[in-house]
Amino acid sequence: MIRAGGIRVSLDTDLSDLAGICEKKLRISRDRIISVKLAKKSVDARKKSDVHFLISLDIEAKGEEKLLKTLKNATKTEKTDYRVTKLKKLPYRPVVVGFGPAGMFASLVLAMAGAKPIVLERGGDVDSRVKAVEEFQSGGKLDTECNVQFGEGGAGTFSDGKLTTGIKDRRIGWILEKLVEFGAPDEILYLAKPHIGTDKLRGAVKSLRERVISLGGEVRFNAKFCGIETKNGSLSAVRYTQNGQEHRLETQSLILATGHSARDVFELLYNEDITLSQKNFSVGVRAEHLRKDIDKAMYGDFAGHPALKAADYKLAVHLPNGRTLYTFCMCPGGHVVAASSEDGRLAVNGMSYFSRDAENSNSALLVNINTDDYGSDHPLAGMYFQRELEEKAFIAGGSDYHAPAAVLGDFMEGRVSEKLGRVKPTYRPDVRFAAPEEYLPDYVCESLRLGIKEMGKKIKGFDDNDTLLTGIESRSSSPVRINRGDDLQSVSLKGLYPCGEGAGYAGGIVSAAVDGMKCAEAVIEALSR
């Protein structure tokens, strides 16, 4: 099979007739084609007067070697293949803590190998999570154990479901194929910037869980990890609480995939003398624009074309103060959501449904925070720094989980906003006007003012005075790393496998899933000995 890339087609092209495209664009006659499928599709909007698609096709044809020589941008390609070693014996059952992307795919791989993993998830299943989140966003009480951060599917379940990643790994194709098998849309297999959307991701998460259980695994919800036991420098047992009672599981392998918001786990590990280290992270606000304005800025007169979905963007500017301002987790046609997980602390995130058709588009505007900014060499100093900022944001919003918000024109002039412009907030329960200086360091506010102005030069209207800034965006990544060696085990404890975003080894759904698979493979190897 060959992959032919860089094929330019108009927005009006019928992509159901791929053989016709091969014939017209690549001069391959239909009688030579055995099969053809869409491998990649992206929007080329570099020239607003000429927006079109660039596609790649996987072609099985007669005389492929000759085609490889004659076609431009053509390479040989192989089908994704991922195999798991089947275990012949099971000396003990491994435990996975956390059922976000890393924990889900670690559990799936373990279950496929016959390891019968036991999964402990502090939050509820995805359906009970949806109810808890809706109650909180409607003005109800925050459930600190089941919320946007904690529960089946992890934080990604209440996001845009983005599947873009900066890593290259043979496991990625398999992950995408499994997600489609579990109910994600087929288009994630070929879109250059695939996303599932929080609505479709929920169904895929449940199907993955059911597969793990069907293969002999267990998933225990509302089961909060609370301790480890060791013997001769190795893990010997895991403790957890469920329904008010403490339980104990004997095991020699624990994949710890608790996510970046399980701060009590960091404190637990620190008290157990597990080696941790500081890590850089970022902080800022969510910027909301009208979706139609962003679509117009990105697509010009092609905005609104039925073949185009809501426009996305990715920006970064390096500033004279030595900081960088960049966009993160851009949600076209989405919402700003309440992402708090601790009493008296406020955090926001962004999410989109699969349709991406809401009135606003939003993204995080983040400023890099370095370990020097923490003011301490304590391994948890970054986490404490995060908490302090979130407490300030909670107070700035009125101490009732309303989010502090500012209209950009006022923020740029140093005024506290008194009324909204064209952009209405999507955050629930609601927002209250407050200056970002009330909860963000001065250097972050300075970077926002400098950087947004520069971003306005790259995307017309990005610095529009009516842009709404809602804070605080503080959970983009973990400020702590759980140190591990080349064998993926903690440098402090044999049998402990720190995994995913929370451990500091991933940054998004796909990279976390890849890391979960790697940790599962390491556990399978240990079980095979």
Coordinates of N, CA, C and O in Angstrom, one line a residue, residues 39-180:
A39 N -6.7 9.0 4.2 CA -5.7 8.8 5.3 C -5.5 10.1 6.1 O -5.3 10.0 7.3
K40 N -5.7 11.2 5.4 CA -5.5 12.5 6.1 C -6.3 13.6 5.4 O -6.3 13.6 4.2
K41 N -6.8 14.5 6.2 CA -7.5 15.7 5.6 C -7.3 16.9 6.5 O -7.5 16.8 7.7
S42 N -6.9 18.0 5.9 CA -6.6 19.2 6.6 C -7.1 20.4 5.8 O -7.3 20.3 4.5
V43 N -7.4 21.5 6.5 CA -7.8 22.7 5.8 C -6.5 23.6 5.6 O -5.8 23.8 6.5
D44 N -6.4 24.0 4.4 CA -5.3 25.0 4.0 C -5.9 26.3 3.9 O -6.6 26.6 2.8
A45 N -5.8 27.2 4.9 CA -6.4 28.5 4.9 C -5.3 29.6 4.9 O -5.5 30.7 5.4
R46 N -4.1 29.3 4.4 CA -3.0 30.3 4.5 C -3.4 31.5 3.6 O -3.0 32.6 3.9
K47 N -4.1 31.2 2.5 CA -4.6 32.4 1.6 C -6.1 32.4 1.8 O -6.8 31.5 1.4
K48 N -6.6 33.5 2.4 CA -8.0 33.6 2.6 C -8.8 33.7 1.3 O -10.0 33.4 1.4
S49 N -8.2 34.0 0.2 CA -8.9 34.0 -1.1 C -8.9 32.6 -1.7 O -9.5 32.4 -2.8
D50 N -8.2 31.6 -1.1 CA -8.1 30.3 -1.7 C -8.1 29.2 -0.6 O -7.0 28.6 -0.4
V51 N -9.1 29.1 0.1 CA -9.2 28.1 1.2 C -9.6 26.7 0.5 O -10.6 26.7 -0.3
H52 N -8.8 25.7 0.8 CA -9.1 24.4 0.2 C -8.7 23.3 1.2 O -8.1 23.5 2.2
F53 N -8.9 22.0 0.8 CA -8.4 20.9 1.6 C -7.1 20.3 1.0 O -6.9 20.4 -0.2
L54 N -6.3 19.8 1.9 CA -5.2 19.0 1.5 C -5.4 17.6 2.0 O -5.7 17.4 3.2
I55 N -5.4 16.6 1.1 CA -5.7 15.2 1.6 C -4.5 14.3 1.3 O -3.7 14.5 0.4
S56 N -4.5 13.2 2.0 CA -3.6 12.1 1.7 C -4.5 10.8 1.5 O -5.5 10.7 2.2
L57 N -4.1 10.0 0.6 CA -4.8 8.7 0.3 C -3.9 7.5 0.5 O -2.8 7.5 0.1
D58 N -4.5 6.5 1.1 CA -3.8 5.2 1.2 C -4.4 4.3 0.0 O -5.6 4.0 0.0
I59 N -3.5 4.0 -0.9 CA -3.9 3.3 -2.1 C -3.3 1.9 -2.2 O -2.1 1.8 -2.1
E60 N -4.1 0.9 -2.5 CA -3.6 -0.4 -2.8 C -3.9 -0.5 -4.3 O -5.1 -0.4 -4.8
A61 N -2.9 -0.8 -5.1 CA -3.0 -0.7 -6.5 C -2.1 -1.7 -7.2 O -1.1 -2.2 -6.6
K62 N -2.3 -2.0 -8.4 CA -1.4 -2.8 -9.3 C -0.2 -2.0 -9.6 O -0.4 -0.8 -10.0
G63 N 0.9 -2.6 -9.5 CA 2.2 -1.8 -9.9 C 2.5 -0.7 -9.0 O 2.9 0.4 -9.4
E64 N 2.5 -1.0 -7.7 CA 2.8 0.0 -6.7 C 4.2 0.5 -6.7 O 4.5 1.7 -6.5
E65 N 5.2 -0.3 -7.0 CA 6.6 0.1 -7.1 C 6.8 1.1 -8.1 O 7.5 2.1 -8.0
K66 N 6.1 1.0 -9.3 CA 6.2 2.0 -10.3 C 5.5 3.3 -9.9 O 6.0 4.4 -10.2
L67 N 4.4 3.2 -9.2 CA 3.7 4.4 -8.7 C 4.6 5.2 -7.7 O 4.6 6.4 -7.7
L68 N 5.3 4.4 -6.9 CA 6.1 5.1 -5.9 C 7.2 6.0 -6.6 O 7.6 7.0 -6.1
K69 N 7.6 5.5 -7.8 CA 8.7 6.3 -8.5 C 8.1 7.5 -9.3 O 8.8 8.5 -9.5
T70 N 6.8 7.4 -9.7 CA 6.2 8.4 -10.5 C 5.4 9.5 -9.8 O 5.3 10.6 -10.2
L71 N 4.9 9.1 -8.6 CA 4.1 10.0 -7.9 C 4.9 10.9 -6.9 O 5.9 10.4 -6.3
K72 N 4.5 12.2 -6.9 CA 5.2 13.0 -5.9 C 4.5 12.8 -4.5 O 3.4 12.4 -4.4
N73 N 5.3 13.0 -3.4 CA 4.8 12.8 -2.1 C 4.2 11.5 -1.8 O 3.1 11.4 -1.2
A74 N 4.8 10.4 -2.3 CA 4.2 9.1 -2.1 C 5.2 8.2 -1.3 O 6.4 8.3 -1.6
T75 N 4.7 7.5 -0.4 CA 5.6 6.6 0.4 C 4.9 5.3 0.7 O 3.7 5.2 0.6
K76 N 5.6 4.3 1.0 CA 5.1 3.0 1.3 C 4.5 3.1 2.7 O 5.2 3.7 3.6
T77 N 3.4 2.5 3.0 CA 2.8 2.5 4.3 C 2.3 1.1 4.7 O 1.9 0.3 3.8
E78 N 2.3 0.9 6.0 CA 1.8 -0.4 6.5 C 0.6 -0.2 7.4 O 0.5 0.9 8.1
K79 N -0.2 -1.1 7.6 CA -1.4 -1.1 8.4 C -0.9 -1.0 9.9 O 0.1 -1.7 10.3
T80 N -1.6 -0.3 10.7 CA -1.3 -0.3 12.2 C -1.5 -1.7 12.7 O -2.4 -2.4 12.5
D81 N -0.4 -2.1 13.5 CA -0.5 -3.4 14.1 C 0.0 -3.3 15.6 O 1.1 -2.7 15.8
Y82 N -0.8 -3.7 16.5 CA -0.4 -3.7 17.9 C -0.8 -5.0 18.5 O -2.0 -5.4 18.5
R83 N 0.2 -5.7 19.1 CA -0.1 -7.0 19.7 C 0.3 -7.0 21.2 O 1.3 -6.3 21.6
V84 N -0.5 -7.7 22.0 CA -0.2 -7.8 23.4 C 0.2 -9.2 23.8 O -0.5 -10.1 23.3
T85 N 1.2 -9.3 24.5 CA 1.7 -10.7 25.0 C 0.6 -11.3 25.9 O 0.2 -10.6 26.9
K86 N 0.2 -12.5 25.6 CA -0.8 -13.1 26.5 C -0.1 -13.8 27.7 O 0.9 -14.5 27.5
L87 N -0.6 -13.6 28.9 CA 0.1 -14.1 30.0 C -0.3 -15.6 30.3 O -1.5 -15.9 30.1
K88 N 0.6 -16.4 30.6 CA 0.3 -17.8 30.8 C 0.0 -18.1 32.3 O -0.6 -19.1 32.6
K89 N 0.5 -17.2 33.1 CA 0.2 -17.3 34.6 C 0.0 -15.9 35.1 O 0.4 -14.9 34.5
L90 N -0.7 -15.9 36.3 CA -1.0 -14.6 36.9 C -0.7 -14.7 38.4 O -1.5 -15.0 39.2
P91 N 0.6 -14.3 38.7 CA 1.0 -14.4 40.1 C 0.2 -13.4 41.0 O 0.1 -13.7 42.2
Y92 N -0.2 -12.3 40.5 CA -1.0 -11.3 41.2 C -1.7 -10.5 40.2 O -1.4 -10.4 39.0
R93 N -2.7 -9.7 40.7 CA -3.5 -8.8 39.8 C -2.9 -7.4 40.0 O -2.8 -6.9 41.1
P94 N -2.6 -6.8 38.9 CA -2.1 -5.4 38.9 C -3.2 -4.4 39.3 O -4.4 -4.7 39.0
V95 N -2.9 -3.3 39.9 CA -3.9 -2.3 40.2 C -3.6 -1.0 39.4 O -2.4 -0.6 39.2
V96 N -4.6 -0.4 38.9 CA -4.5 0.9 38.2 C -5.4 1.9 39.0 O -6.5 1.6 39.2
V97 N -4.7 3.0 39.3 CA -5.4 4.0 40.1 C -5.7 5.2 39.1 O -4.7 5.8 38.6
G98 N -7.0 5.5 38.9 CA -7.3 6.5 37.9 C -7.8 5.9 36.6 O -7.2 5.0 36.1
F99 N -9.0 6.4 36.2 CA -9.6 5.9 34.9 C -9.8 7.0 33.9 O -10.8 7.2 33.3
G100 N -8.7 7.9 33.8 CA -8.7 8.8 32.7 C -8.0 8.2 31.5 O -7.8 6.9 31.5
P101 N -7.6 8.9 30.5 CA -7.0 8.3 29.3 C -5.8 7.4 29.6 O -5.7 6.3 29.0
A102 N -4.9 7.8 30.5 CA -3.8 6.9 30.8 C -4.3 5.6 31.5 O -3.9 4.5 31.1
G103 N -5.1 5.8 32.5 CA -5.6 4.6 33.2 C -6.5 3.7 32.4 O -6.4 2.5 32.5
M104 N -7.3 4.3 31.5 CA -8.2 3.5 30.6 C -7.4 2.6 29.7 O -7.7 1.4 29.6
F105 N -6.4 3.2 29.0 CA -5.7 2.4 28.0 C -4.7 1.5 28.7 O -4.4 0.4 28.2
A106 N -4.2 1.8 29.9 CA -3.3 0.9 30.7 C -4.2 -0.3 31.0 O -3.8 -1.5 30.9
S107 N -5.4 -0.1 31.5 CA -6.3 -1.1 31.9 C -6.7 -2.0 30.7 O -6.8 -3.3 30.9
L108 N -7.0 -1.4 29.6 CA -7.4 -2.1 28.4 C -6.2 -3.1 28.0 O -6.5 -4.3 27.7
V109 N -5.0 -2.6 27.9 CA -3.9 -3.4 27.5 C -3.7 -4.6 28.5 O -3.4 -5.7 28.1
L110 N -3.7 -4.2 29.8 CA -3.6 -5.3 30.8 C -4.7 -6.4 30.7 O -4.4 -7.6 30.8
A111 N -5.9 -5.9 30.5 CA -7.0 -6.9 30.3 C -6.8 -7.7 29.1 O -7.1 -8.9 29.1
M112 N -6.4 -7.1 28.0 CA -6.1 -7.9 26.8 C -5.1 -9.0 27.0 O -5.1 -10.0 26.3
A113 N -4.1 -8.7 27.9 CA -3.1 -9.7 28.1 C -3.5 -10.8 29.1 O -2.7 -11.7 29.4
G114 N -4.7 -10.6 29.7 CA -5.2 -11.6 30.7 C -4.8 -11.3 32.1 O -4.8 -12.1 33.0
A115 N -4.3 -10.0 32.3 CA -3.8 -9.7 33.7 C -4.9 -9.3 34.7 O -4.7 -9.2 35.9
K116 N -6.2 -9.2 34.2 CA -7.3 -9.0 35.1 C -7.1 -7.8 36.1 O -7.1 -8.0 37.3
P117 N -6.8 -6.6 35.5 CA -6.5 -5.5 36.4 C -7.7 -5.1 37.3 O -8.8 -5.2 36.9
I118 N -7.4 -4.5 38.4 CA -8.4 -3.9 39.3 C -8.2 -2.4 39.2 O -7.1 -1.9 39.5
V119 N -9.2 -1.7 38.8 CA -9.1 -0.2 38.6 C -9.8 0.5 39.7 O -10.9 0.1 40.1
L120 N -9.1 1.4 40.3 CA -9.7 2.2 41.4 C -9.9 3.6 40.9 O -8.9 4.3 40.5
E121 N -11.1 4.1 40.9 CA -11.4 5.5 40.4 C -12.2 6.2 41.5 O -13.2 5.8 42.0
R122 N -11.6 7.3 42.0 CA -12.2 8.0 43.1 C -13.5 8.6 42.8 O -14.4 8.8 43.7
G123 N -13.7 9.0 41.5 CA -15.0 9.6 41.1 C -16.0 8.5 40.7 O -15.8 7.3 40.9
G124 N -17.1 9.0 40.2 CA -18.2 8.1 39.8 C -18.1 7.7 38.3 O -17.2 8.2 37.6
D125 N -19.0 6.9 37.8 CA -19.0 6.5 36.4 C -19.5 7.8 35.6 O -19.9 8.8 36.2
V126 N -19.4 7.7 34.3 CA -19.5 8.9 33.5 C -20.9 9.5 33.7 O -21.1 10.7 33.6
D127 N -22.0 8.6 33.8 CA -23.3 9.1 33.9 C -23.5 9.9 35.2 O -24.1 11.0 35.3
S128 N -23.0 9.4 36.3 CA -23.1 10.1 37.6 C -22.3 11.3 37.6 O -22.6 12.4 38.3
R129 N -21.2 11.3 36.9 CA -20.3 12.5 36.7 C -21.1 13.7 36.1 O -21.1 14.8 36.5
V130 N -21.8 13.3 35.0 CA -22.6 14.3 34.2 C -23.6 15.0 35.2 O -23.8 16.2 35.1
K131 N -24.3 14.2 36.0 CA -25.2 14.7 36.9 C -24.6 15.6 38.0 O -25.1 16.7 38.3
A132 N -23.4 15.2 38.5 CA -22.7 16.0 39.5 C -22.3 17.3 38.9 O -22.4 18.4 39.6
V133 N -21.7 17.3 37.7 CA -21.2 18.5 37.1 C -22.4 19.4 36.8 O -22.3 20.7 37.0
E134 N -23.5 18.9 36.3 CA -24.6 19.8 35.9 C -25.2 20.4 37.2 O -25.6 21.6 37.2
E135 N -25.2 19.7 38.3 CA -25.7 20.2 39.6 C -24.8 21.4 40.0 O -25.3 22.4 40.5
F136 N -23.5 21.2 39.9 CA -22.6 22.2 40.4 C -22.7 23.4 39.5 O -22.8 24.6 39.9
Q137 N -22.8 23.2 38.2 CA -22.8 24.4 37.2 C -24.2 25.1 37.3 O -24.3 26.3 36.9
S138 N -25.2 24.4 37.9 CA -26.5 25.1 38.1 C -26.6 25.8 39.4 O -27.6 26.3 39.8
G139 N -25.5 25.9 40.1 CA -25.4 26.6 41.4 C -25.4 25.7 42.6 O -25.5 26.2 43.8
G140 N -25.4 24.4 42.4 CA -25.3 23.5 43.6 C -24.0 23.4 44.2 O -23.0 24.0 43.8
K141 N -23.9 22.5 45.1 CA -22.6 22.2 45.9 C -21.6 21.5 45.0 O -22.0 20.6 44.3
L142 N -20.4 21.9 45.2 CA -19.3 21.2 44.5 C -19.0 19.8 45.2 O -18.9 19.7 46.4
D143 N -19.0 18.8 44.4 CA -18.6 17.4 44.8 C -17.1 17.3 44.6 O -16.7 17.2 43.5
T144 N -16.4 17.3 45.7 CA -14.9 17.3 45.5 C -14.3 16.0 45.1 O -13.1 15.9 44.8
E145 N -15.2 14.9 45.0 CA -14.7 13.6 44.6 C -15.2 13.3 43.2 O -14.7 12.3 42.6
C146 N -16.2 13.9 42.7 CA -16.8 13.6 41.4 C -17.2 14.9 40.7 O -18.1 15.6 41.1
N147 N -16.4 15.3 39.7 CA -16.5 16.7 39.1 C -15.8 16.7 37.7 O -15.6 15.6 37.2
V148 N -15.5 17.8 37.2 CA -14.9 17.9 35.9 C -13.5 17.2 35.9 O -13.1 16.7 34.9
Q149 N -12.8 17.2 37.0 CA -11.5 16.6 37.1 C -11.5 15.1 37.4 O -10.7 14.4 36.9
F150 N -12.4 14.7 38.3 CA -12.4 13.3 38.8 C -13.6 12.5 38.4 O -14.7 13.0 38.4
G151 N -13.3 11.3 38.0 CA -14.4 10.4 37.6 C -14.0 9.7 36.3 O -12.9 9.9 35.7
E152 N -14.8 8.8 35.8 CA -14.6 8.0 34.7 C -14.3 8.9 33.4 O -15.1 9.7 33.1
G153 N -13.2 8.6 32.8 CA -12.8 9.3 31.6 C -11.8 10.5 31.9 O -11.2 11.0 31.0
G154 N -11.7 10.8 33.2 CA -10.7 11.9 33.5 C -11.2 13.3 33.1 O -12.3 13.5 32.6
A155 N -10.3 14.3 33.2 CA -10.7 15.6 32.8 C -11.0 15.7 31.3 O -11.8 16.6 30.9
G156 N -10.5 14.8 30.5 CA -10.7 14.9 29.1 C -12.2 14.7 28.7 O -12.6 15.1 27.6
T157 N -12.9 14.0 29.6 CA -14.3 13.8 29.3 C -15.2 15.1 29.3 O -16.2 15.1 28.6
F158 N -14.7 16.1 29.9 CA -15.4 17.4 29.9 C -14.5 18.4 29.2 O -14.1 19.5 29.8
S159 N -14.0 18.1 28.0 CA -13.2 19.0 27.3 C -13.6 18.9 25.8 O -14.8 18.5 25.6
D160 N -12.8 19.3 24.9 CA -13.2 19.2 23.5 C -12.9 17.8 22.9 O -13.3 17.5 21.8
G161 N -12.2 17.0 23.7 CA -11.9 15.7 23.2 C -10.9 15.7 22.1 O -10.9 14.9 21.2
K162 N -9.9 16.6 22.2 CA -8.9 16.8 21.2 C -7.9 15.6 21.2 O -7.5 15.1 22.2
L163 N -7.6 15.1 20.0 CA -6.7 14.0 19.8 C -5.4 14.4 19.1 O -4.7 13.5 18.6
T164 N -5.1 15.7 19.0 CA -3.9 16.1 18.4 C -2.8 15.9 19.5 O -3.0 15.9 20.7
T165 N -1.6 15.6 19.0 CA -0.5 15.4 19.9 C 0.8 15.7 19.2 O 1.0 15.6 18.0
G166 N 1.8 16.2 20.0 CA 3.1 16.5 19.4 C 4.1 15.3 19.4 O 5.2 15.4 18.8
I167 N 3.7 14.2 19.9 CA 4.5 13.0 20.0 C 4.3 12.1 18.7 O 3.3 12.2 18.1
K168 N 5.3 11.3 18.4 CA 5.2 10.3 17.4 C 5.4 9.0 18.0 O 6.4 8.7 18.7
D169 N 4.4 8.1 17.8 CA 4.5 6.8 18.5 C 3.6 5.8 17.7 O 2.5 6.1 17.2
R170 N 4.1 4.6 17.5 CA 3.4 3.6 16.7 C 2.0 3.2 17.4 O 1.1 2.7 16.7
R171 N 1.8 3.5 18.6 CA 0.6 3.2 19.3 C -0.5 4.1 19.0 O -1.7 3.8 19.3
I172 N -0.3 5.3 18.5 CA -1.3 6.3 18.3 C -2.4 5.8 17.3 O -3.6 6.0 17.6
G173 N -2.0 5.2 16.2 CA -3.0 4.7 15.3 C -3.9 3.7 15.9 O -5.1 3.7 15.7
W174 N -3.3 2.8 16.7 CA -4.1 1.8 17.4 C -5.1 2.4 18.4 O -6.3 2.0 18.5
I175 N -4.7 3.5 19.1 CA -5.5 4.2 20.0 C -6.7 4.8 19.3 O -7.9 4.6 19.7
L176 N -6.5 5.4 18.2 CA -7.6 6.0 17.4 C -8.5 5.0 16.9 O -9.8 5.1 16.9
E177 N -8.0 3.9 16.4 CA -8.8 2.8 15.9 C -9.7 2.2 17.0 O -10.9 1.9 16.8
K178 N -9.2 2.1 18.2 CA -9.9 1.6 19.4 C -11.0 2.6 19.7 O -12.2 2.2 20.1
L179 N -10.7 3.8 19.7 CA -11.7 4.8 20.1 C -12.9 4.8 19.1 O -14.1 4.9 19.5
V180 N -12.6 4.6 17.8 CA -13.7 4.4 16.8 C -14.5 3.2 17.1 O -15.7 3.2 17.0

